[in-house]
Short mmCIF file of C-alpha atoms in Angstrom, two decimals:
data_model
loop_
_atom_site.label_atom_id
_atom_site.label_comp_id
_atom_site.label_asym_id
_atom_site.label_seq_id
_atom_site.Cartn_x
_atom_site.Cartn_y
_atom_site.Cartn_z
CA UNK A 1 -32.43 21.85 -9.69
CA UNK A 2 -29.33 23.42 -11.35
CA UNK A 3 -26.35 20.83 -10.70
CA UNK A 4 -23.21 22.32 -8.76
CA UNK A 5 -20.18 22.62 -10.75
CA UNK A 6 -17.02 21.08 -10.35
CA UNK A 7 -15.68 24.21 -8.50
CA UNK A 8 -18.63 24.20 -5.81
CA UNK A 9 -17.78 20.48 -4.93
CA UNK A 10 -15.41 19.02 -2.33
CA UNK A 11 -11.99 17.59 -2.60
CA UNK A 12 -12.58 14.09 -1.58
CA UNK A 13 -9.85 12.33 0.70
CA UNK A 14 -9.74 8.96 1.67
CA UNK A 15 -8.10 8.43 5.09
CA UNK A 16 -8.46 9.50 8.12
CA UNK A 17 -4.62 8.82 8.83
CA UNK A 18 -1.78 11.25 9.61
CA UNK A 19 -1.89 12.33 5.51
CA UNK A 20 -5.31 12.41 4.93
CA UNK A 21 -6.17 14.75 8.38
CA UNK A 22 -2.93 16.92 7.22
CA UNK A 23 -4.21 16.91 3.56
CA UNK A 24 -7.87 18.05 5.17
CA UNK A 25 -6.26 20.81 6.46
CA UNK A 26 -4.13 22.18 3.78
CA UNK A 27 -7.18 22.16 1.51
CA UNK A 28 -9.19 24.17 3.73
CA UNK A 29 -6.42 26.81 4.08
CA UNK A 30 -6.42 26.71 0.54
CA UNK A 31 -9.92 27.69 0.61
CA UNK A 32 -11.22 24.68 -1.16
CA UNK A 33 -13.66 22.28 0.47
CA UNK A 34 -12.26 18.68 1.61
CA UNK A 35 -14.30 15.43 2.37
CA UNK A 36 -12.75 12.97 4.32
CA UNK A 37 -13.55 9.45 4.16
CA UNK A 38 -12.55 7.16 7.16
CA UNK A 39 -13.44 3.16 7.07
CA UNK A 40 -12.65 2.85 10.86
CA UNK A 41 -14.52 4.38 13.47
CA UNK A 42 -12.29 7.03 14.89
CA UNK A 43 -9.21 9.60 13.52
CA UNK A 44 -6.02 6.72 13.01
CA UNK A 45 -7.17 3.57 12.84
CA UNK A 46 -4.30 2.04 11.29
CA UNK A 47 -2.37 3.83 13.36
CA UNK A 48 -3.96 2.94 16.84
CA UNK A 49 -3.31 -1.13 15.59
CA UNK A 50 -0.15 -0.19 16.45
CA UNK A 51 -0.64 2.00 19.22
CA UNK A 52 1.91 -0.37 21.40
CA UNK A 53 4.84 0.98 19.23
CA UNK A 54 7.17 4.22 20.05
CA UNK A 55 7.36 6.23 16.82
CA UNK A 56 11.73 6.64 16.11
CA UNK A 57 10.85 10.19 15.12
CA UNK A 58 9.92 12.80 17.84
CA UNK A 59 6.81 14.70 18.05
CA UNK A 60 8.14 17.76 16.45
CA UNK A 61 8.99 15.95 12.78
CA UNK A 62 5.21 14.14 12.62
CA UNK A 63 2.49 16.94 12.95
CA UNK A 64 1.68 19.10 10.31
CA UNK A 65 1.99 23.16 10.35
CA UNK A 66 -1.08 23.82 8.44
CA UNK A 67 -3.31 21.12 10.66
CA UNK A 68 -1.81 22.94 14.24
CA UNK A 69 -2.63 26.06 12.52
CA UNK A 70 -6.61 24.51 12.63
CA UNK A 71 -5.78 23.30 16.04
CA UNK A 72 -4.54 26.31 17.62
CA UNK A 73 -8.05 27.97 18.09
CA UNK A 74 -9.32 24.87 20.06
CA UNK A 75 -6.47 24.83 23.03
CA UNK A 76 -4.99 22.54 21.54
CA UNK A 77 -0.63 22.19 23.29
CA UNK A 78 1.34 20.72 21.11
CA UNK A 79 3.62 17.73 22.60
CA UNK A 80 6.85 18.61 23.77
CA UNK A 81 8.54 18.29 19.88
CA UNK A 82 11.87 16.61 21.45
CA UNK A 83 9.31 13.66 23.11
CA UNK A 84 8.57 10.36 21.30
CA UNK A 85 5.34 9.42 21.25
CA UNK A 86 3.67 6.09 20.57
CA UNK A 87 1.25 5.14 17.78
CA UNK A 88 -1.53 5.12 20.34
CA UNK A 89 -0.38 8.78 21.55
CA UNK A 90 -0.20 9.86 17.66
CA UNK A 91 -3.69 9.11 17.58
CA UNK A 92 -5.48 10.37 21.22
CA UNK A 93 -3.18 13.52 21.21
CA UNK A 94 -2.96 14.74 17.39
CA UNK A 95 -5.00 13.07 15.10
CA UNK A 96 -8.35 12.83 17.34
CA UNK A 97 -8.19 16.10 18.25
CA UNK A 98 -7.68 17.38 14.40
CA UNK A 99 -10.31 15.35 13.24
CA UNK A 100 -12.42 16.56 16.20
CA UNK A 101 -11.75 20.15 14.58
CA UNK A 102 -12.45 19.30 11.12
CA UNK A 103 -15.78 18.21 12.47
CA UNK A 104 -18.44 17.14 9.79
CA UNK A 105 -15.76 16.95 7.10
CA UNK A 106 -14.92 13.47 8.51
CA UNK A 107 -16.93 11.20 8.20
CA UNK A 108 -16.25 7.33 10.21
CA UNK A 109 -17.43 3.99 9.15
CA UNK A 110 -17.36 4.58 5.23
CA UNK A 111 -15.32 2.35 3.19
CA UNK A 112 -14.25 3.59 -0.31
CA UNK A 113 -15.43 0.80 -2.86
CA UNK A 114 -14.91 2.40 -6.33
CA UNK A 115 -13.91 5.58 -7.77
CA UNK A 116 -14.99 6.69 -11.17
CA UNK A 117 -15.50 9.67 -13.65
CA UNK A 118 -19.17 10.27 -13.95
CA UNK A 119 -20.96 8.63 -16.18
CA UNK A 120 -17.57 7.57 -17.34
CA UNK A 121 -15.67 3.96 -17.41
CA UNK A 122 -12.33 3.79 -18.00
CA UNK A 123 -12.33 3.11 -21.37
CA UNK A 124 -14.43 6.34 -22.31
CA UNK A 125 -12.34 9.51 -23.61
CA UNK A 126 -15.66 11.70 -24.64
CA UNK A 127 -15.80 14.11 -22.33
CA UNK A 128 -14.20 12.41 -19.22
CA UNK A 129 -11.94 15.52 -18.39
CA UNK A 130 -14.91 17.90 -17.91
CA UNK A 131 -16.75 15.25 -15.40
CA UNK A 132 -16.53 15.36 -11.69
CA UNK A 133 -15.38 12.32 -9.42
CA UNK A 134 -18.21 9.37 -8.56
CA UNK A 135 -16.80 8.04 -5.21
CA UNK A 136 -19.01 4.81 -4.48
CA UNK A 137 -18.84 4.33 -0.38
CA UNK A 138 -20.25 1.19 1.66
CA UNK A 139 -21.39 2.42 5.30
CA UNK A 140 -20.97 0.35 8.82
CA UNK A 141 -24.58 0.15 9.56
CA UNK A 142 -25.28 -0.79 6.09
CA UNK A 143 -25.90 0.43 2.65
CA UNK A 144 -24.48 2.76 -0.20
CA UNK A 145 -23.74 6.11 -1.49
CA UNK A 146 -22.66 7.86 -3.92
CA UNK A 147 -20.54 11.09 -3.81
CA UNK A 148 -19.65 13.73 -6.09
CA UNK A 149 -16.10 14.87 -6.05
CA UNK A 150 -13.83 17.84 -7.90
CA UNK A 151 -10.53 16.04 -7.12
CA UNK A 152 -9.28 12.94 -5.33
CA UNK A 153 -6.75 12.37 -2.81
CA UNK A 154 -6.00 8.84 -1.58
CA UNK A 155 -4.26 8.61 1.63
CA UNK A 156 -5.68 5.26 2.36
CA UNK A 157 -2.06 3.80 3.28
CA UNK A 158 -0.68 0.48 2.75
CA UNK A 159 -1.63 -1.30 6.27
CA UNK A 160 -4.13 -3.40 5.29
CA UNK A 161 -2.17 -5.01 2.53
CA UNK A 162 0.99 -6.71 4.31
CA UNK A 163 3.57 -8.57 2.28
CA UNK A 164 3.46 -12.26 2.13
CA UNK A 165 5.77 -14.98 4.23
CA UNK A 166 6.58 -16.01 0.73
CA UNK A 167 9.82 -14.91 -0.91
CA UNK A 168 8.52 -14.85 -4.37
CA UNK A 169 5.76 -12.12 -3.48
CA UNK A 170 3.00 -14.58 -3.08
CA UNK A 171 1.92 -16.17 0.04
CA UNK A 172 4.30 -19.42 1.21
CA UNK A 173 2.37 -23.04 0.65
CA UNK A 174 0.63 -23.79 4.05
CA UNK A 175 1.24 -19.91 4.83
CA UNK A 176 -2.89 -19.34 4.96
CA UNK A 177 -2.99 -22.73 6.50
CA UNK A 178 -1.05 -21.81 9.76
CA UNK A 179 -2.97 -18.15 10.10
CA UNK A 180 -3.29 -19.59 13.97
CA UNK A 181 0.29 -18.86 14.37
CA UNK A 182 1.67 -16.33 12.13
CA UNK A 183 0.63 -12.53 12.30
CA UNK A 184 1.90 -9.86 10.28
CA UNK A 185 2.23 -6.84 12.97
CA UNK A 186 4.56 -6.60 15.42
CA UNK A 187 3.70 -8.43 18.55
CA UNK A 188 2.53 -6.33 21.53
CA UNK A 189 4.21 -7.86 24.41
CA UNK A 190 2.79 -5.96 26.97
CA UNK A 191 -0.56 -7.70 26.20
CA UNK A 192 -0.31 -10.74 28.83
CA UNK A 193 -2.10 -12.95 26.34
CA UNK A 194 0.22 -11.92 23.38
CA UNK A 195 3.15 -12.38 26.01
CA UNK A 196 2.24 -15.91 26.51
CA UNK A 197 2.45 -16.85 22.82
CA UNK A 198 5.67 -15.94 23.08
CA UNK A 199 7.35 -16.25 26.52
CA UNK A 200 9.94 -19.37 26.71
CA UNK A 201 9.39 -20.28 23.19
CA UNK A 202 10.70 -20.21 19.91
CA UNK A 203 9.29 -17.19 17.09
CA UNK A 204 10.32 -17.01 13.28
CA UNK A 205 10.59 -12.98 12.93
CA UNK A 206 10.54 -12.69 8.76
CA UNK A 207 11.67 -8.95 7.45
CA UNK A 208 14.93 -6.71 8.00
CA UNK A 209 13.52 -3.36 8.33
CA UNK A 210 12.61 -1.37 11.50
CA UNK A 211 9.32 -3.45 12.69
CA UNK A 212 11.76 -6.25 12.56
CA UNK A 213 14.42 -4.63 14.56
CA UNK A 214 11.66 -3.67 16.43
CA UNK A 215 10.47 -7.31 16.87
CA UNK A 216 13.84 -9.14 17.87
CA UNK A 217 14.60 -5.97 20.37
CA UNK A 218 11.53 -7.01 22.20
CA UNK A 219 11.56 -10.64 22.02
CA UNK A 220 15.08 -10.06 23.70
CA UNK A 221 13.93 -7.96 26.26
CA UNK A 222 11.18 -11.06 27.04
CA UNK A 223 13.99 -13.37 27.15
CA UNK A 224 16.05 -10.92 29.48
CA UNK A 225 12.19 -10.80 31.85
CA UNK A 226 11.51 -12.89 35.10
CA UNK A 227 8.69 -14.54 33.32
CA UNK A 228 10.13 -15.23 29.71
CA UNK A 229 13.28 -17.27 30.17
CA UNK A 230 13.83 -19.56 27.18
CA UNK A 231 12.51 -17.34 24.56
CA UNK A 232 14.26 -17.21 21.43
CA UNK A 233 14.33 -15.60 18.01
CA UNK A 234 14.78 -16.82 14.62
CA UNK A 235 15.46 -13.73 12.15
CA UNK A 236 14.98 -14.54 8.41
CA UNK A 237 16.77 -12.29 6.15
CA UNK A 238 16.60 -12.43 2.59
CA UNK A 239 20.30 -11.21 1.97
CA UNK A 240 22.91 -11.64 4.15
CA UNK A 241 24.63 -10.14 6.75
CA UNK A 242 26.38 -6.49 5.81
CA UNK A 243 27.90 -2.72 7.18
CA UNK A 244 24.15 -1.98 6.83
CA UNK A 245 21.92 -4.60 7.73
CA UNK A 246 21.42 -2.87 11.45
CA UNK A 247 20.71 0.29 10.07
CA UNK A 248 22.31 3.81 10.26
CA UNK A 249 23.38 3.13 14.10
CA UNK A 250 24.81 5.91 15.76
CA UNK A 251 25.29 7.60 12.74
CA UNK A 252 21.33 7.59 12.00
CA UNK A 253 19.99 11.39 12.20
CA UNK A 254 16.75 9.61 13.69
CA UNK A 255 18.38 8.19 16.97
CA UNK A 256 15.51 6.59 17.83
CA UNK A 257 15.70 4.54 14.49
CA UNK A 258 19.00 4.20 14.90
CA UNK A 259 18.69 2.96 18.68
CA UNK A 260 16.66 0.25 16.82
CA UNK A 261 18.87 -1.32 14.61
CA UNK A 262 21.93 -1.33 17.60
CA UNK A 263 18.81 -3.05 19.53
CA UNK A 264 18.10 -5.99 16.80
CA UNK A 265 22.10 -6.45 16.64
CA UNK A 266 22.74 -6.88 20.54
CA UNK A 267 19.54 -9.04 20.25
CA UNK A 268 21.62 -11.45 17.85
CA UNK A 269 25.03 -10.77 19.59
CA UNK A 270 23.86 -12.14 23.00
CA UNK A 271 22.32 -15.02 21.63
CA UNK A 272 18.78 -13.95 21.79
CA UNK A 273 18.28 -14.20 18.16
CA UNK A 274 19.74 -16.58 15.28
CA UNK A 275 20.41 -14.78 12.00
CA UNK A 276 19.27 -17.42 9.27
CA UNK A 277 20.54 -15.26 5.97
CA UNK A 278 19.81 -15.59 2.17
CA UNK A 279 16.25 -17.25 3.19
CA UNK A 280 13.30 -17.14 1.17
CA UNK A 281 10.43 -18.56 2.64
CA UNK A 282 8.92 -21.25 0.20
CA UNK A 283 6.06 -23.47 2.76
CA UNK A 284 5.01 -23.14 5.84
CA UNK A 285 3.96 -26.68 7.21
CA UNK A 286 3.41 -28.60 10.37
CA UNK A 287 5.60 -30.83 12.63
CA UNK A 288 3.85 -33.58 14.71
CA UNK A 289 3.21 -32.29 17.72
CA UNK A 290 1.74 -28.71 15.69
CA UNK A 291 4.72 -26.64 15.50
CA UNK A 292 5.45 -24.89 12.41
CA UNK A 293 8.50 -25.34 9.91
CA UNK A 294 9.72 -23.32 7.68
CA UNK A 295 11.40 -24.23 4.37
CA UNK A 296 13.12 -21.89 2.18
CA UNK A 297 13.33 -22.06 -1.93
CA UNK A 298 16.60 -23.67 -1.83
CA UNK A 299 14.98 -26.75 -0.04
CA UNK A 300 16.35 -25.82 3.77
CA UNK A 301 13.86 -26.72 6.72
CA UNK A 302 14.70 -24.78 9.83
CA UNK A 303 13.90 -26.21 13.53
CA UNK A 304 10.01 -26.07 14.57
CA UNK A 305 9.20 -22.75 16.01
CA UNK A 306 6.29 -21.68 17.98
CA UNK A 307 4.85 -18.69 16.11
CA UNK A 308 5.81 -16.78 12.90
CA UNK A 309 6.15 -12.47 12.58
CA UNK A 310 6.02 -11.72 8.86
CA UNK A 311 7.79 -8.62 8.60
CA UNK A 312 8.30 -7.69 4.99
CA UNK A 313 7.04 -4.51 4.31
CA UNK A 314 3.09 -3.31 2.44
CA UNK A 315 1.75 -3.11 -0.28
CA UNK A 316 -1.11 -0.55 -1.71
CA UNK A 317 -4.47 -1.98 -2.56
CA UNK A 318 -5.41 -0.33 -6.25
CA UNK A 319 -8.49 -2.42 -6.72
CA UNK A 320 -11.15 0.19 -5.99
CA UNK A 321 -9.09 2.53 -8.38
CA UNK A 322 -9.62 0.01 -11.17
CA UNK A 323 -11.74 2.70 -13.17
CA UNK A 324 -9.33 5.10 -12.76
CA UNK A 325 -6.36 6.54 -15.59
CA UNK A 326 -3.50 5.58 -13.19
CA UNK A 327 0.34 5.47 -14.29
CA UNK A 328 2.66 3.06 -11.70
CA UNK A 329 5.74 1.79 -11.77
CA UNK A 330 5.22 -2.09 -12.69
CA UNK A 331 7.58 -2.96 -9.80
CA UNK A 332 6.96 -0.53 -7.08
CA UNK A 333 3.44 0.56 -8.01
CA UNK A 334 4.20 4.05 -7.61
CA UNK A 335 3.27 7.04 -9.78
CA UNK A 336 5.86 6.69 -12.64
CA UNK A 337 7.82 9.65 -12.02
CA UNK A 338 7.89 9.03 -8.16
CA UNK A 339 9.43 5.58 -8.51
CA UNK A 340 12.70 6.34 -9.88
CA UNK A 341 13.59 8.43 -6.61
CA UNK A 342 12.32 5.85 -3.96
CA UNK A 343 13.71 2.29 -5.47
CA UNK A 344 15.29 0.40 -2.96
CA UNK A 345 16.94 -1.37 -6.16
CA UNK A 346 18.64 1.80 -6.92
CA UNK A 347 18.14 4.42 -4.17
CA UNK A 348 20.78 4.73 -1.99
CA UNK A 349 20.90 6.99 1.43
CA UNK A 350 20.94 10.97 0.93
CA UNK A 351 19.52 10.32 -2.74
CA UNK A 352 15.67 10.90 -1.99
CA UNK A 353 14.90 13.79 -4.33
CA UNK A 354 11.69 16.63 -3.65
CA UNK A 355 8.49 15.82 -4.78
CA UNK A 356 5.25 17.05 -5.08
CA UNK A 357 2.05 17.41 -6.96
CA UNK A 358 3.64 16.72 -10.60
CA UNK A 359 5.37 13.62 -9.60
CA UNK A 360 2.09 12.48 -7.36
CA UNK A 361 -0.24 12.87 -11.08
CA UNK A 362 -1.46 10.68 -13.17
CA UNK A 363 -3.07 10.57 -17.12
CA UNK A 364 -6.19 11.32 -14.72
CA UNK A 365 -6.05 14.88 -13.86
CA UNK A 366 -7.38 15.50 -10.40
CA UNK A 367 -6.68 11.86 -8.98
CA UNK A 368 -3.45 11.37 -6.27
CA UNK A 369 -1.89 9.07 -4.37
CA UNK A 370 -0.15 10.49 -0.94
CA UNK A 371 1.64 9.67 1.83
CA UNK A 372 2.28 5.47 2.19
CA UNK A 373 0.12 4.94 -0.61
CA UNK A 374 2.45 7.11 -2.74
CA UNK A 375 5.07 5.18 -1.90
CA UNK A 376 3.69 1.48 -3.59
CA UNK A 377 6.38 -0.73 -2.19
CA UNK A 378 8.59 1.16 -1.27
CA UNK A 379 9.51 0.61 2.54
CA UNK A 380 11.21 4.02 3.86
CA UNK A 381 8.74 6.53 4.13
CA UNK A 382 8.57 9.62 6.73
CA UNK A 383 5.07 11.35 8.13
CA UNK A 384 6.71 14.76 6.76
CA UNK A 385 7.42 13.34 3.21
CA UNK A 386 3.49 12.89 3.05
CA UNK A 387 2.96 16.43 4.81
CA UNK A 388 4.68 18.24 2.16
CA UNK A 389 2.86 15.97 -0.50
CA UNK A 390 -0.69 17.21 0.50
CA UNK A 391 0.97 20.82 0.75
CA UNK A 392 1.43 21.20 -2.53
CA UNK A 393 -1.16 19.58 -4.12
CA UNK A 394 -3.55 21.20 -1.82
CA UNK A 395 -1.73 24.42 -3.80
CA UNK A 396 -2.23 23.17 -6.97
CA UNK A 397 -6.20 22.09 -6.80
CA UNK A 398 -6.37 25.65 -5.62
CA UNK A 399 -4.05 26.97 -8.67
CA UNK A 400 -1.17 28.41 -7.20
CA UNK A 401 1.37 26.50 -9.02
CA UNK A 402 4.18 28.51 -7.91
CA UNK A 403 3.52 27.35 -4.42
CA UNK A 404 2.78 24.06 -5.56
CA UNK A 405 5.98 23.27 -7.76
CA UNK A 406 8.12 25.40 -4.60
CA UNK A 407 8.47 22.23 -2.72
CA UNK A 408 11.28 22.07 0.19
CA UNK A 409 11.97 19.60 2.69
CA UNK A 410 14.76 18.03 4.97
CA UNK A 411 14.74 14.76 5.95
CA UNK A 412 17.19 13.06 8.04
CA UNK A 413 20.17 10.82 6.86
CA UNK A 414 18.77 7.16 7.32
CA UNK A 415 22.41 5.61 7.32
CA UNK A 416 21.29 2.95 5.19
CA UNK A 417 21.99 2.11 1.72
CA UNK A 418 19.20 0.13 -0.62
CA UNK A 419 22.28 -0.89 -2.86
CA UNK A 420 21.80 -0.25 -6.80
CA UNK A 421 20.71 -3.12 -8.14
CA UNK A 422 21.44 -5.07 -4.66
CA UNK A 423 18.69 -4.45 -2.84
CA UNK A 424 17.40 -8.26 -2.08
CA UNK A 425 20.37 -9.81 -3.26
CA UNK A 426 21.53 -12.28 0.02
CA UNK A 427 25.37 -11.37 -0.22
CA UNK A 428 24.60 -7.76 -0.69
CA UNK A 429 26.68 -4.95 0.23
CA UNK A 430 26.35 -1.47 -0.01
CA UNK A 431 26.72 0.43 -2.88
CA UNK A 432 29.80 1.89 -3.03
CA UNK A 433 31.44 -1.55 -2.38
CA UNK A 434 32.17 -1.46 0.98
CA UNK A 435 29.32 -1.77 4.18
CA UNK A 436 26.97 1.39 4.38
CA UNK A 437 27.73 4.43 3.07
CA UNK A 438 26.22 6.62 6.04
CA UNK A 439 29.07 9.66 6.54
CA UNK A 440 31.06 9.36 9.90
CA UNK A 441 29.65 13.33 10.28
CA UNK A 442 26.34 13.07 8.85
CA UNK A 443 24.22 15.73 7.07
CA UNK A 444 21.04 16.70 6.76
CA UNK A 445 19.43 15.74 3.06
CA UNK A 446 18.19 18.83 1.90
CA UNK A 447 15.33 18.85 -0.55
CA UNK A 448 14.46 21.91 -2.23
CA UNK A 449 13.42 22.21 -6.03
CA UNK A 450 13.02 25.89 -7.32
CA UNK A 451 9.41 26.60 -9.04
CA UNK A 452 10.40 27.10 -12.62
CA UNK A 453 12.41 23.76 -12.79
CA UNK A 454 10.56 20.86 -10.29
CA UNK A 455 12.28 17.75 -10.15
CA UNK A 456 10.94 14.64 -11.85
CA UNK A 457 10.28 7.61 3.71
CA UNK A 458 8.67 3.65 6.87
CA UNK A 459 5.98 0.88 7.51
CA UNK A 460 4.57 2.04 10.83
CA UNK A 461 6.06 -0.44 14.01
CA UNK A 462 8.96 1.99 15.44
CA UNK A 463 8.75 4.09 12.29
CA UNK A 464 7.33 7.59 12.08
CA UNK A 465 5.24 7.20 9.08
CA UNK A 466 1.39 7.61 8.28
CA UNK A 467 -1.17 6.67 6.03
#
């Protein structure tokens, strides 16, 4: 048997998210052969966790051209593109039906447990460049495999890695403890038995991004209900109060993520909510009658409250890349030359720069990391940021470089500033000094980085972003 070389193989992708389907897609138009691996058991899984939530970006900014170009022959109607959808119609009426058309190049219920050159560890040079991709895989009903891959493209997101209660990165004492009453997704409070958690009593919401705003908008909206008088809020911030803590409000080019912010602020203005600001969480522990408290680093215990949302953003899970030549930022754990344009400790709003396949590589030729994943810890990410991603490095595994390096985009203005060098600080302000810097007219960001010289977006819950 005469082995098949490293052109004849696929293009593995793990994910069967918004990135990895779009990725899937590009490849094939490409001409090159993807793989898709998918732990869950349908197209989305991640995504349908949070199927409760309305996306703040309409239908038209999160599908992908090249994936309705492989729907189109199906009968497949796009949305109307000026309609919101929720996570759970993301998934039924886009990503199911894409995966549906990519047909045996998905494959469910196989988990991605190691990734390897052949018949090379890490620490191996001999050779390694001219071996293909092991990809080591653990099935639902049981058992292994082993595949053979010419390039890898992890779009395996960020959700199953939330961020910690604790404010120094590391779970609070007692956080594991009091698992019974803290959760780390936003609460669906349609769900009557979620509801009940919640109605009339008293939930710690941990986080000040937009599954936060998200959170306190629709604890208030209990509290406003017939059956959920008496519920209240307790937001933990990190910083303090600011111009931009809400968000871009109506200056946001996303209304629906600005709509958010304005929702979390009346939430706090009509006594819904109590701001507690500069808070780190430090322990989680237990009142008498089983209520949870909260104390911070600086030794302040808050008033019992009935349940705990941590809010406070992902974080990627590298460990079955362990064998792999990566290069990440030590603090955001992002490909090195994608970090610099994404730190919250330095990025500010209208500074997000293109990207594509040469900021997305690593010492490993052939290995990427796209969409959330890309992003390490960074929190703002949009669904079309990891479109064009896949785009061009689906053009570069095929060799077109010009198309590859020729990457465009325009994303909206977020109206909100990270801060340089601010970004958890608790008195923070924006970075030019003075509340956020969102214009009064806003403009469109546009990205667009010419071939010959290429330059070296949010967690799901109300955001439009993908794995």
């Amino acid at each position: 048997m005469i082995a098949p070389t490293s052109t004849e193989l696929p293009v593995v992708v793990i994910g069967a998210g918004p990135t990895g389907l779009a990725a899937a897609a590009h490849l094939l138009d490409r001409g090159l052969e993807p793989l898709v691996l998918e732990a869950g058991p349908a197209a989305g899984t991640a995504v349908r966790a949070w199927a409760h939530v309305r996306l703040f970006s309409p239908w038209g900014e999160v599908t992908d051209p090249a994936a309705e170009k492989l729907l189109a022959p199906t009968g497949w109607t796009r949305p109307d593109a000026a309609s919101y959808p929720t996570g759970g119609d993301w998934a039924e009426l886009y990503l199911q039906p894409l995966a549906d058309a990519l047909g045996e190049r998905v494959r469910f219920g196989t988990t991605v447990t190691g990734v390897s050159r052949a018949g090379r560890d890490r620490v191996v040079d001999a050779g390694r460049a001219a071996q293909p991709f092991t990809v080591h895989v653990a099935l639902a009903g049981g058992g292994e495999e082993r595949l053979t891959a010419r390039a890898v493209i992890d779009a395996s997101g960020t959700w199953a890695t939330p961020g910690p209660a604790g404010g120094s990165g590391l779970p609070a004492l007692g956080e594991h403890a009091a698992s019974d009453r803290l959760g780390y997704r936003v609460p669906d409070l349609k769900d009557p038995a979620v509801r009940a958690r919640h109605a009339g009593r008293r939930t710690a919401v941990i986080g000040s991004g937009a599954s936060a705003f998200t959170a306190l908008a629709g604890l208030a909206d209990l509290a406003r209900s017939g059956d959920g008088a008496g519920t209240r809020a307790v937001w933990l911030l990190r910083r303090g109060i600011s111009g931009d803590t809400y968000g871009g409000g109506e200056a946001d080019q996303l209304p629906a993520r600005g709509a958010l912010g304005l929702a979390a602020k009346a939430a706090v203005d009509e006594g819904y909510a109590d701001a507690v600001t500069g808070f780190r969480t430090a322990a989680v522990e237990r009142d008498s009658a089983g209520r949870l408290v909260l104390t911070g680093e600086d030794g302040r215990r808050l008033e019992p409250v009935d349940e705990v949302v941590v809010l406070t953003g992902f974080r990627p899970d590298l460990s079955f890349l362990s064998e792999l030549r990566l290069r990440l930022d030590e603090r955001l754990q992002a490909p090195v030359d994608l970090a610099p344009l994404i730190d919250p400790n330095v990025h500010s709003c209208g500074t997000v720069h293109p990207h594509g396949h040469r900021e997305l590589s690593h010492p490993e030729e052939g290995v990427y990391l796209a969409g959330m994943k890309s992003y390490g810890r960074a929190p703002t990410f949009l669904a079309m940021t990891g479109y064009e991603q896949v785009r061009s490095i689906a053009a570069a595994l095929a060799g077109d470089l010009e198309a590859a390096d020729r990457v465009e985009l325009t994303l909206p203005e977020t109206g909100v500033c990270g801060g340089a060098g601010l970004f958890d600080e608790p008195d923070a302000q924006a970075a030019d000094g003075g509340g956020c810097c969102a214009p009064s007219a806003p403009q469109p960001v546009a990205l667009a980085a010419p071939a010959a010289a290429p330059a070296a977006e949010e967690a799901p819950a109300g955001g439009c972003c993908g794995s």
